[in-house]
Short mmCIF file of C-alpha atoms in Angstrom, two decimals:
data_model
loop_
_atom_site.label_atom_id
_atom_site.label_comp_id
_atom_site.label_asym_id
_atom_site.label_seq_id
_atom_site.Cartn_x
_atom_site.Cartn_y
_atom_site.Cartn_z
CA MET A 1 -57.76 -110.74 -43.25
CA SER A 2 -56.63 -107.30 -44.50
CA ALA A 3 -55.11 -104.67 -42.45
CA LEU A 4 -57.12 -101.44 -41.82
CA LYS A 5 -55.20 -98.59 -43.18
CA LEU A 6 -55.95 -95.16 -41.63
CA LYS A 7 -55.00 -92.08 -43.65
CA LEU A 8 -54.32 -88.69 -41.85
CA ASP A 9 -56.61 -86.12 -43.31
CA GLN A 10 -53.96 -83.22 -43.75
CA ASP A 11 -56.68 -80.55 -44.75
CA GLN A 12 -58.49 -81.13 -41.87
CA LEU A 13 -55.49 -81.04 -39.61
CA VAL A 14 -54.51 -77.87 -41.04
CA GLU A 15 -57.85 -76.24 -40.85
CA ASP A 16 -58.22 -77.25 -37.04
CA PHE A 17 -54.62 -76.08 -36.14
CA PHE A 18 -55.29 -72.67 -37.76
CA GLU A 19 -58.64 -72.03 -36.53
CA SER A 20 -58.60 -68.74 -34.42
CA THR A 21 -55.09 -67.81 -35.43
CA HIS A 22 -53.14 -64.82 -36.55
CA LEU A 23 -49.61 -64.79 -38.15
CA MET A 24 -47.10 -62.23 -38.29
CA GLY A 25 -43.70 -62.39 -40.26
CA ILE A 26 -40.63 -60.61 -38.63
CA VAL A 27 -37.49 -59.50 -40.13
CA SER A 28 -34.67 -59.46 -37.89
CA SER A 29 -30.84 -60.19 -37.97
CA ALA A 30 -30.70 -60.99 -34.33
CA ARG A 31 -30.49 -64.73 -32.99
CA ASP A 32 -33.73 -66.28 -31.73
CA TYR A 33 -32.79 -66.03 -28.14
CA GLN A 34 -31.88 -62.26 -28.57
CA LEU A 35 -35.24 -61.49 -30.14
CA SER A 36 -36.98 -63.50 -27.46
CA TRP A 37 -35.48 -61.53 -24.65
CA GLN A 38 -36.10 -58.36 -26.61
CA LEU A 39 -39.74 -59.19 -26.89
CA ASN A 40 -39.84 -59.92 -23.18
CA ARG A 41 -38.00 -56.74 -22.26
CA GLN A 42 -39.93 -54.18 -24.46
CA LEU A 43 -43.33 -55.88 -24.76
CA HIS A 44 -43.52 -58.27 -21.81
CA TYR A 45 -44.03 -61.36 -23.86
CA PRO A 46 -41.88 -64.03 -22.01
CA PHE A 47 -41.35 -66.35 -24.71
CA ARG A 48 -39.40 -69.49 -23.57
CA VAL A 49 -37.79 -72.04 -25.93
CA ASN A 50 -39.97 -75.34 -25.87
CA ASN A 51 -37.83 -78.19 -27.07
CA SER A 52 -40.69 -80.57 -27.36
CA LEU A 53 -42.31 -78.21 -30.15
CA GLU A 54 -39.10 -78.06 -32.17
CA ILE A 55 -39.86 -78.88 -35.87
CA LYS A 56 -37.90 -81.36 -37.80
CA LEU A 57 -38.04 -81.29 -41.57
CA THR A 58 -35.76 -83.66 -43.71
CA LYS A 59 -34.67 -82.68 -47.22
CA HIS A 60 -32.26 -84.31 -49.34
CA GLN A 61 -31.32 -86.94 -46.60
CA ARG A 62 -30.49 -84.11 -44.22
CA SER A 63 -32.49 -83.16 -40.93
CA PHE A 64 -33.03 -79.53 -40.13
CA PHE A 65 -34.44 -78.46 -36.73
CA PHE A 66 -36.45 -75.30 -36.33
CA THR A 67 -36.78 -73.70 -32.82
CA VAL A 68 -40.16 -72.74 -31.56
CA TYR A 69 -40.52 -70.40 -28.53
CA GLU A 70 -43.77 -70.50 -26.70
CA PHE A 71 -45.75 -68.08 -24.22
CA GLN A 72 -49.15 -68.86 -22.93
CA GLU A 73 -51.72 -66.29 -21.47
CA PRO A 74 -53.87 -68.58 -19.41
CA THR A 75 -56.26 -65.84 -18.34
CA LYS A 76 -56.95 -65.12 -21.94
CA SER A 77 -56.65 -68.80 -23.24
CA VAL A 78 -54.25 -67.59 -25.90
CA SER A 79 -50.88 -69.27 -26.94
CA HIS A 80 -48.16 -67.28 -28.54
CA TYR A 81 -45.49 -69.17 -30.69
CA LEU A 82 -42.45 -67.60 -32.22
CA TYR A 83 -40.96 -69.93 -34.91
CA ASN A 84 -37.27 -69.56 -36.34
CA ASN A 85 -38.14 -69.65 -40.22
CA HIS A 86 -34.48 -70.69 -41.07
CA CYS A 87 -32.10 -73.24 -40.23
CA LYS A 88 -28.65 -73.44 -42.06
CA ALA A 89 -29.77 -72.95 -45.69
CA GLU A 90 -33.27 -74.31 -45.36
CA PHE A 91 -36.66 -72.57 -44.60
CA LEU A 92 -39.57 -73.73 -42.64
CA LEU A 93 -41.78 -71.94 -45.10
CA PRO A 94 -39.78 -71.62 -48.34
CA GLU A 95 -42.26 -69.22 -49.91
CA LEU A 96 -41.34 -66.60 -47.16
CA LYS A 97 -37.49 -66.71 -47.45
CA ASN A 98 -37.22 -63.07 -46.67
CA ILE A 99 -39.01 -63.57 -43.21
CA ASP A 100 -36.72 -64.59 -40.24
CA TYR A 101 -39.23 -65.18 -37.73
CA LEU A 102 -42.89 -66.24 -37.58
CA TRP A 103 -45.26 -65.08 -34.46
CA LEU A 104 -48.42 -67.18 -34.54
CA ILE A 105 -51.21 -66.16 -32.04
CA LYS A 106 -53.55 -69.06 -31.22
CA GLY A 107 -56.92 -68.48 -29.49
CA ASP A 108 -60.24 -66.34 -29.71
CA TYR A 109 -59.16 -63.55 -27.46
CA TYR A 110 -57.25 -61.34 -30.13
CA GLY A 111 -59.17 -59.80 -32.60
CA PRO A 112 -57.87 -58.05 -35.87
CA GLN A 113 -57.52 -54.54 -33.94
CA ASP A 114 -55.55 -56.14 -31.28
CA VAL A 115 -53.13 -57.92 -33.70
CA LYS A 116 -52.80 -54.63 -35.48
CA LYS A 117 -51.90 -52.97 -32.20
CA LEU A 118 -49.22 -55.68 -31.58
CA THR A 119 -47.79 -55.31 -35.05
CA GLU A 120 -47.41 -51.66 -34.41
CA ALA A 121 -45.76 -52.23 -31.21
CA LEU A 122 -43.40 -54.83 -32.56
CA ARG A 123 -42.27 -52.27 -35.24
CA HIS A 124 -40.88 -50.35 -32.18
CA VAL A 125 -38.84 -53.33 -30.96
CA GLU A 126 -35.06 -52.47 -31.11
CA LEU A 127 -34.05 -55.76 -33.00
CA VAL A 128 -37.03 -55.77 -35.31
CA GLN A 129 -36.55 -54.31 -38.92
CA LEU A 130 -39.79 -55.20 -40.47
CA VAL A 131 -43.27 -56.60 -39.42
CA SER A 132 -46.07 -57.88 -41.62
CA LEU A 133 -49.39 -59.42 -41.07
CA LEU A 134 -49.36 -62.69 -43.12
CA ASP A 135 -52.52 -64.07 -44.98
CA LEU A 136 -52.73 -67.87 -44.07
CA ARG A 137 -54.63 -68.65 -47.33
CA GLU A 138 -51.59 -67.46 -49.30
CA ILE A 139 -49.05 -69.82 -47.48
CA LYS A 140 -48.56 -73.07 -49.32
CA ASN A 141 -46.46 -74.90 -46.74
CA LYS A 142 -48.52 -74.06 -43.61
CA VAL A 143 -48.57 -77.87 -42.63
CA ASN A 144 -44.89 -77.20 -41.75
CA LEU A 145 -45.92 -75.04 -38.78
CA ILE A 146 -47.98 -77.98 -37.14
CA PHE A 147 -46.14 -79.42 -34.29
#
């Protein structure tokens, strides 16, 4: 009797995870906890580190751990995730080496205009040097963002 092998459909997994999402790239020399504190103080987004969402990548027999901060808006059914894009000399999304943090908004509540307003507000946060909206279709390693 042969064993049944199940194969994970990564394309479907990626498509499902990124349905109704927006992604912003943030350039900041601040540490992740400092940026999180500043986002709470200035924009009232109380991000908290979620160790269960930490992303582990293994390259060249070394493990790298990427911190993920989370904030839930239950009244809007929206989740916000702030990813650290680098750990030591490795990157969560290698094609975005100039980006320090990634802010993923997951849920139907925010439309393009809302995200544009948030991007503008982020540009005024003290520790933020640059913010840009990212096109998920142009990101090759987006599977790395799935926890």
